[in-house]
PDB file of C-alpha atoms in Angstrom:
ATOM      1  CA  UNK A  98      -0.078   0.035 -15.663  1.00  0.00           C
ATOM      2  CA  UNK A  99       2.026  -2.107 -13.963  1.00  0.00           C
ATOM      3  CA  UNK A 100       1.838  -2.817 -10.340  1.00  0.00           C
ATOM      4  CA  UNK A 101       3.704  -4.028  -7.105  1.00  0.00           C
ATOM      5  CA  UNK A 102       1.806  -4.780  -3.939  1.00  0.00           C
ATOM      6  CA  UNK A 103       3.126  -5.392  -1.384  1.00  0.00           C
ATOM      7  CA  UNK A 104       1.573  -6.900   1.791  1.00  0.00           C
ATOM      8  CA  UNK A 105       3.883  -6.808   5.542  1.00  0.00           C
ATOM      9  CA  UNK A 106       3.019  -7.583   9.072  1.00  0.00           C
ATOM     10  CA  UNK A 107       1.398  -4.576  10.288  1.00  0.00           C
ATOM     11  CA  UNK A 108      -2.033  -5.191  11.751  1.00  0.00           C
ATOM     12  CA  UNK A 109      -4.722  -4.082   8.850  1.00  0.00           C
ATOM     13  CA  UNK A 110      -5.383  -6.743   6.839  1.00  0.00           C
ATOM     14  CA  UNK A 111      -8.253  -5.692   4.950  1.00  0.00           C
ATOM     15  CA  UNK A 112      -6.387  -2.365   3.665  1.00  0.00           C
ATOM     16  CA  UNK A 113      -4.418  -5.071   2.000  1.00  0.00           C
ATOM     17  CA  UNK A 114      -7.271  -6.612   0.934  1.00  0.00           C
ATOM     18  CA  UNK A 115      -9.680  -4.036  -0.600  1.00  0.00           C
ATOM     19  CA  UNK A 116      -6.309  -2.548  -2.005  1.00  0.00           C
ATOM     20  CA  UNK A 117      -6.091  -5.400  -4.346  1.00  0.00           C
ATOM     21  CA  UNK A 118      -9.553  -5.560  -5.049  1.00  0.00           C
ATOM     22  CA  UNK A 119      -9.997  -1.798  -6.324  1.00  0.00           C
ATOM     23  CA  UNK A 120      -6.597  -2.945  -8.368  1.00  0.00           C
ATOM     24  CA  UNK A 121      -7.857  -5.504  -9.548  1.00  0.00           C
ATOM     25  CA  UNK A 122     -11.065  -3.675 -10.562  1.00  0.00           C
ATOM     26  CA  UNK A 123      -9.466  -0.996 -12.593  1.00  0.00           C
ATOM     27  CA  UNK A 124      -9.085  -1.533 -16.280  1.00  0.00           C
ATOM     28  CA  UNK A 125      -6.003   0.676 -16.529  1.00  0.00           C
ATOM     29  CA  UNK A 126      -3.998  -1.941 -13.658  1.00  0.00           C
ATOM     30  CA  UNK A 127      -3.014  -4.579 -16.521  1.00  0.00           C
ATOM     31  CA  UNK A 128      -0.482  -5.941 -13.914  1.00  0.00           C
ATOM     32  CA  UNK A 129      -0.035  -6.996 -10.521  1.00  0.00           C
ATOM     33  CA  UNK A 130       3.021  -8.294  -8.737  1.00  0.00           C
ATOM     34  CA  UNK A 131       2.091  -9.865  -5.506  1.00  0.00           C
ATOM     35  CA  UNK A 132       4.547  -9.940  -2.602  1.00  0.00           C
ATOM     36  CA  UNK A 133       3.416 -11.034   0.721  1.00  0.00           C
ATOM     37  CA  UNK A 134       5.549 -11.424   3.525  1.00  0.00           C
ATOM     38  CA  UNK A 135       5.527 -14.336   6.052  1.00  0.00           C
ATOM     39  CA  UNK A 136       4.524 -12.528   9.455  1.00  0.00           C
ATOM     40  CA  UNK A 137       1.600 -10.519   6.439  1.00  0.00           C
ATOM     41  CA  UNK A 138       0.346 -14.259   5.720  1.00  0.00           C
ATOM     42  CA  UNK A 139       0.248 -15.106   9.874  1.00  0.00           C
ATOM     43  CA  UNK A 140      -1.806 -11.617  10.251  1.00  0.00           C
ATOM     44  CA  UNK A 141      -4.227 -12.610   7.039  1.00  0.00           C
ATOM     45  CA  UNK A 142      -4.810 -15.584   8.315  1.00  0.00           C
ATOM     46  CA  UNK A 143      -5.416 -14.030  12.057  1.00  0.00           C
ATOM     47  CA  UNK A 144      -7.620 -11.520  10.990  1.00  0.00           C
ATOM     48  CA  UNK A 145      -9.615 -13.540   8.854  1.00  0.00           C
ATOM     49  CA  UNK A 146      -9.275 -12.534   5.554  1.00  0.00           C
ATOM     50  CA  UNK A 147      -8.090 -13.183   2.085  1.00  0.00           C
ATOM     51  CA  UNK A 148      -6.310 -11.762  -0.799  1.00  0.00           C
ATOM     52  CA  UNK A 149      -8.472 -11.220  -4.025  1.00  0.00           C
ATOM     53  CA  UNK A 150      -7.725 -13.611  -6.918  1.00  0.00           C
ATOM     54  CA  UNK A 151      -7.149 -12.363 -10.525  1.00  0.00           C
ATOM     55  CA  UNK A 152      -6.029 -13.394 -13.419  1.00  0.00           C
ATOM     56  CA  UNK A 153      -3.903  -9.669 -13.154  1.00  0.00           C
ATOM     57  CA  UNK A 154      -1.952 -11.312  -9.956  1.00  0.00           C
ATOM     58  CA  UNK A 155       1.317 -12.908 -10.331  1.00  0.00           C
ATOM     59  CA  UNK A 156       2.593 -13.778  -6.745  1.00  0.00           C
ATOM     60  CA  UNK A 157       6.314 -13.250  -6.004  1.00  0.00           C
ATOM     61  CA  UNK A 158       7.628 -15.137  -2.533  1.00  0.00           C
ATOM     62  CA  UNK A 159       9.527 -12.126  -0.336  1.00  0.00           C
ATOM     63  CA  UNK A 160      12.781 -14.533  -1.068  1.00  0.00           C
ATOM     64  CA  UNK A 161      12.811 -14.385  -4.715  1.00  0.00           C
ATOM     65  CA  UNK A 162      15.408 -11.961  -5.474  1.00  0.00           C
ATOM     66  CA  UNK A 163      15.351 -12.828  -9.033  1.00  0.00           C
ATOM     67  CA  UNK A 164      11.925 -11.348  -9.667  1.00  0.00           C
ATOM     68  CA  UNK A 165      11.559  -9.010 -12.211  1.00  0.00           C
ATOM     69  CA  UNK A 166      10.592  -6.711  -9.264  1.00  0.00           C
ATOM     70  CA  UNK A 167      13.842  -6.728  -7.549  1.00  0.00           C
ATOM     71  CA  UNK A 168      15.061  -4.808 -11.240  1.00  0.00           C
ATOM     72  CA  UNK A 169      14.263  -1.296 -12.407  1.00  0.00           C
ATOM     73  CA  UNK A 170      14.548  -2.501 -15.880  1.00  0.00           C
ATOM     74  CA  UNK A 171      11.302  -4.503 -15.525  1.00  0.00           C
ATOM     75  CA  UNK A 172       9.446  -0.715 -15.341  1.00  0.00           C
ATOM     76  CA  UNK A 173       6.964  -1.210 -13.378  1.00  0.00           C
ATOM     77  CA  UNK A 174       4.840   1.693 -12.310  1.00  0.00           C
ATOM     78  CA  UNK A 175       4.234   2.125  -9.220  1.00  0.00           C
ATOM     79  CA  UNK A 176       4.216   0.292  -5.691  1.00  0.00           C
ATOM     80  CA  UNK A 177       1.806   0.207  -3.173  1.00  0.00           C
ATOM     81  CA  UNK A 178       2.967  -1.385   0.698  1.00  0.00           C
ATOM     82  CA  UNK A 179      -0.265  -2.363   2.505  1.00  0.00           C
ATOM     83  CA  UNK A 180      -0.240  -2.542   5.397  1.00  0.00           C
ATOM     84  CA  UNK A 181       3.377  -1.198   5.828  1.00  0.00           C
ATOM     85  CA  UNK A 182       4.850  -1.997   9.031  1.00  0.00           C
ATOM     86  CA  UNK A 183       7.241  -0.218  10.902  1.00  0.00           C
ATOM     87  CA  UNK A 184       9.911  -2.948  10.346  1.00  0.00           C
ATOM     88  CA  UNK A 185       9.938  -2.560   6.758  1.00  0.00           C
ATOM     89  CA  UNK A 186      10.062   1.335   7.177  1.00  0.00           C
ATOM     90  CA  UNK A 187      12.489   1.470   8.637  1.00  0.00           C
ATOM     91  CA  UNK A 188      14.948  -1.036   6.477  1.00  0.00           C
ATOM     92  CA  UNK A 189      13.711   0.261   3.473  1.00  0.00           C
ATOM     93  CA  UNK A 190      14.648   4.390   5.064  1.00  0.00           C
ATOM     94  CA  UNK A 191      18.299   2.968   5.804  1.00  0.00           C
ATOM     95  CA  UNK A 192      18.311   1.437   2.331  1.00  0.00           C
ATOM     96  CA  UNK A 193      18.615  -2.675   3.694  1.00  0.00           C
ATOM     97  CA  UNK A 194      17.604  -4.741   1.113  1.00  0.00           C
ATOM     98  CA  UNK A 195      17.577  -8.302   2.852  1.00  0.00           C
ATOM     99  CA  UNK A 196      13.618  -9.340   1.265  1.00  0.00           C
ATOM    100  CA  UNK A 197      12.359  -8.514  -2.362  1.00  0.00           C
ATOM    101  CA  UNK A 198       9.527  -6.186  -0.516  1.00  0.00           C
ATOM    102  CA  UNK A 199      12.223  -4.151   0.511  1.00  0.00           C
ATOM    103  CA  UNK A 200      14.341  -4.413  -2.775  1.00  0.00           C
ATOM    104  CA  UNK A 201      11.354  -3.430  -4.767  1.00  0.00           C
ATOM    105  CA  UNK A 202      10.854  -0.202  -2.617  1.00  0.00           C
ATOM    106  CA  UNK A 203      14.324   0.790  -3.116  1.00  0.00           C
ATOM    107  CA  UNK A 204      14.148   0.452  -6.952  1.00  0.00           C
ATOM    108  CA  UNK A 205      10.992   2.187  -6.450  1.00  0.00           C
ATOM    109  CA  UNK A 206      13.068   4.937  -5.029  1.00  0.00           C
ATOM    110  CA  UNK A 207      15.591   4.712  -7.104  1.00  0.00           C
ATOM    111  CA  UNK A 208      13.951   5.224 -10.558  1.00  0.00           C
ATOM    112  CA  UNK A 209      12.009   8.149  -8.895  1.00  0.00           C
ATOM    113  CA  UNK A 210       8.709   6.025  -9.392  1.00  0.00           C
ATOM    114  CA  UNK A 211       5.810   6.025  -7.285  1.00  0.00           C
ATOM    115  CA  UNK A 212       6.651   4.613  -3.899  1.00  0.00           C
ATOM    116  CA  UNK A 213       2.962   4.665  -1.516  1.00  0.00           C
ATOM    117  CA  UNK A 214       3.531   3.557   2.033  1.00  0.00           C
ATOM    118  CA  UNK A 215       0.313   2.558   4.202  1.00  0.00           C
ATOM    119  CA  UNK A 216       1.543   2.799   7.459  1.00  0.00           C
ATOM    120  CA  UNK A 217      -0.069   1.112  10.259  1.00  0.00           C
ATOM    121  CA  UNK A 218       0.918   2.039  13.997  1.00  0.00           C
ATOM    122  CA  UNK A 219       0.206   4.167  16.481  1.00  0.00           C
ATOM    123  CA  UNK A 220       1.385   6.321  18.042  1.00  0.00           C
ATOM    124  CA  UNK A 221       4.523   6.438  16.592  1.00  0.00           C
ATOM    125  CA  UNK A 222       8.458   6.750  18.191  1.00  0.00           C
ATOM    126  CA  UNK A 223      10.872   9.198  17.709  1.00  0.00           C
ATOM    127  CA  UNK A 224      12.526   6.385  15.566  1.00  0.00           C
ATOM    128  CA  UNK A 225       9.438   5.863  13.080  1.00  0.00           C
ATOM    129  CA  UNK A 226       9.027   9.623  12.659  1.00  0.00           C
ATOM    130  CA  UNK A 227      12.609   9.841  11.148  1.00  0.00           C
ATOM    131  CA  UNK A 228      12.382   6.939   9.398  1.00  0.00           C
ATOM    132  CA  UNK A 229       9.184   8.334   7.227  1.00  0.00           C
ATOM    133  CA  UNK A 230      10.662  11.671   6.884  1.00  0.00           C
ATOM    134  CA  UNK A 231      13.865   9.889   5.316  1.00  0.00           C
ATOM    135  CA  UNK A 232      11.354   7.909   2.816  1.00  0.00           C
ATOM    136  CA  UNK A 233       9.341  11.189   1.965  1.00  0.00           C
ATOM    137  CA  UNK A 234      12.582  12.802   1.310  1.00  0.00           C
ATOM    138  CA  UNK A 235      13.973  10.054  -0.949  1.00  0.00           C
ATOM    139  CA  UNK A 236       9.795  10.409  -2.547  1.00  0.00           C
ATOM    140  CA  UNK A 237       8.226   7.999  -1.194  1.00  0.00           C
ATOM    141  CA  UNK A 238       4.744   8.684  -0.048  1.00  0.00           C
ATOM    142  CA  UNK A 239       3.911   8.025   3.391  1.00  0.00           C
ATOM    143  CA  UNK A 240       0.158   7.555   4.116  1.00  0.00           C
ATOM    144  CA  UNK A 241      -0.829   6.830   7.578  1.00  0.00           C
ATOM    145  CA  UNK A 242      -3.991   4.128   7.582  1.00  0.00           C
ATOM    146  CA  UNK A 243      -6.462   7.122   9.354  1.00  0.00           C
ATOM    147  CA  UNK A 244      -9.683   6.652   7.940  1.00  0.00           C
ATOM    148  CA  UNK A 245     -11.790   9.677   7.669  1.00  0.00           C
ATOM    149  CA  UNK A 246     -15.212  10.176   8.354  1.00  0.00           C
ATOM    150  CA  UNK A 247     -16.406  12.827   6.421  1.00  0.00           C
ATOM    151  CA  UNK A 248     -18.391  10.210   3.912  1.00  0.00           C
ATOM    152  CA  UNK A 249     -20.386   8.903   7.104  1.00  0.00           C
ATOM    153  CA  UNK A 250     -19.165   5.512   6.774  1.00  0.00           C
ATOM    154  CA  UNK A 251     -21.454   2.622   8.521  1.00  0.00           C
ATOM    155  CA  UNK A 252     -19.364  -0.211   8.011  1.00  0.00           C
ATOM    156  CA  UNK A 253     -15.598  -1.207   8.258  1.00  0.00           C
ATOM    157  CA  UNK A 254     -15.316  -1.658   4.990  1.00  0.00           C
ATOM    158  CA  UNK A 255     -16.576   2.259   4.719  1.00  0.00           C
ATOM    159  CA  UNK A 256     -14.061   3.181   6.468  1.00  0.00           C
ATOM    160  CA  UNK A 257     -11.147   1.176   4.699  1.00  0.00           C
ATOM    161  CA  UNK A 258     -11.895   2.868   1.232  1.00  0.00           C
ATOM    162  CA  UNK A 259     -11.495   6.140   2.679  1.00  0.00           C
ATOM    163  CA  UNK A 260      -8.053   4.916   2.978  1.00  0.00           C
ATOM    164  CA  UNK A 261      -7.530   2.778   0.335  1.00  0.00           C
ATOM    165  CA  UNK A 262      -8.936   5.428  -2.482  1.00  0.00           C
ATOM    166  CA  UNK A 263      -6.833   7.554  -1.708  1.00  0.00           C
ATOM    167  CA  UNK A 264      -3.336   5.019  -2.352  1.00  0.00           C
ATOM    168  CA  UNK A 265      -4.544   4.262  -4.991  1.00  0.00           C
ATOM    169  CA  UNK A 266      -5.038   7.495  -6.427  1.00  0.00           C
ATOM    170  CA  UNK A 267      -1.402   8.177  -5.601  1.00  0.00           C
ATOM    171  CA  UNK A 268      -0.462   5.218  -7.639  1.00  0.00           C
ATOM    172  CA  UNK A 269      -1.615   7.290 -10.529  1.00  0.00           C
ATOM    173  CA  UNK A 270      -4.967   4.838 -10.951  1.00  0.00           C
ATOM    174  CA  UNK A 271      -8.507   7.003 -11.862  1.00  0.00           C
ATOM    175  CA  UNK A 272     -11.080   5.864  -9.550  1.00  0.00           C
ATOM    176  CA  UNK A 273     -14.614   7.407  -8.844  1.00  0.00           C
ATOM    177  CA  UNK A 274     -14.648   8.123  -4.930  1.00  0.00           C
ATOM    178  CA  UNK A 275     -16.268  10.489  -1.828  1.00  0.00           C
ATOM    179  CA  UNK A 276     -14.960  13.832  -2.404  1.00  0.00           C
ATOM    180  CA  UNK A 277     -15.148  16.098   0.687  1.00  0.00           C
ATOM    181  CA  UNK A 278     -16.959  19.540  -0.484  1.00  0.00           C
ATOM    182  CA  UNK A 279     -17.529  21.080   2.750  1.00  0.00           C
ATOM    183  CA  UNK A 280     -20.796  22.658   4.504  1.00  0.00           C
ATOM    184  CA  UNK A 281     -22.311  25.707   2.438  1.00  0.00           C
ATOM    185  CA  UNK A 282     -22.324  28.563   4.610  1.00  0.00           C
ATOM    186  CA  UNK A 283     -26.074  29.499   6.006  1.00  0.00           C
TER     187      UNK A 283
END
């Protein structure tokens, strides 16, 4: 599989990256194109963590408009926006192209391919609301950073994979994970 991540200026840092290290991780992820924004590197950097290398990573800079993500002909599977701010929603809804993250989501949308949107605010406007309905309309896949607690995480990094795991798995990548089964009644 091929890969675009895609890392904005919403607060959450570490979804971004222990999203890239599960990637990374999975043999069936042969590919990963890399596109951080500038206000994602300020947060990184703020909230004190890194991105994962790999030999899988190729990094794309948010200007490059000739990168073979900014093209549906360079097929790539699926794309992942971690931590997806609201900003980005909301160009990427009205179709405004202005920064390869936002170009690659529209040819995301475009070729009907898998389109995953980690959203991180709260709560949200009027404004946001539509703007997610009109990407989970055009098939993009909106999925609010709300860790759950079912697993009885202990640490933050608990917590994060019950988000994470499940992006992933709507990328289309296998991974073994905490799978709620419910009490058994008495």
């Amino acid at each position: 599989m091929k890969i675009i991540a895609a890392v904005t200026g919403a607060s959450g840092a570490i979804y971004a990256r222990r999203c890239l290290e599960i990637l990374c991780q999975a043999p069936q992820v042969e590919r990963i194109a890399l596109i951080v924004s500038d206000r994602a590197a300020e947060v990184l950097e703020y909230e004190g963590e890194r991105l994962p290398a790999s030999p899988k990573i190729v990094r794309y800079d948010n200007a490059d408009m000739f990168s073979p993500a900014a093209s549906g002909s360079a097929r790539f599977d699926a794309m992942i926006i971690v931590p997806a701010s609201m900003g980005s929603v909301g160009r990427i809804a009205s179709g405004v192209s202005l920064s390869l993250i936002e170009r690659a989501a529209d040819v995301m949308l475009k070729e009907r391919r898998p389109l995953v949107c980690v959203v991180r605010e709260t709560p949200y406007s009027l404004v946001h609301l539509r703007n997610m309905t009109a990407l989970a309309e055009a098939g993009a896949i909106i999925l609010p950073a709300s860790p759950s607690f079912y697993s009885h995480p202990r640490t933050v990094d608990d917590l994060t994979a019950t988000v994470v795991d499940r992006a992933v798995e709507h990328l289309g990548v296998e991974r073994q994970h905490y799978e709620f089964e419910g009490r058994a009644d008495k």
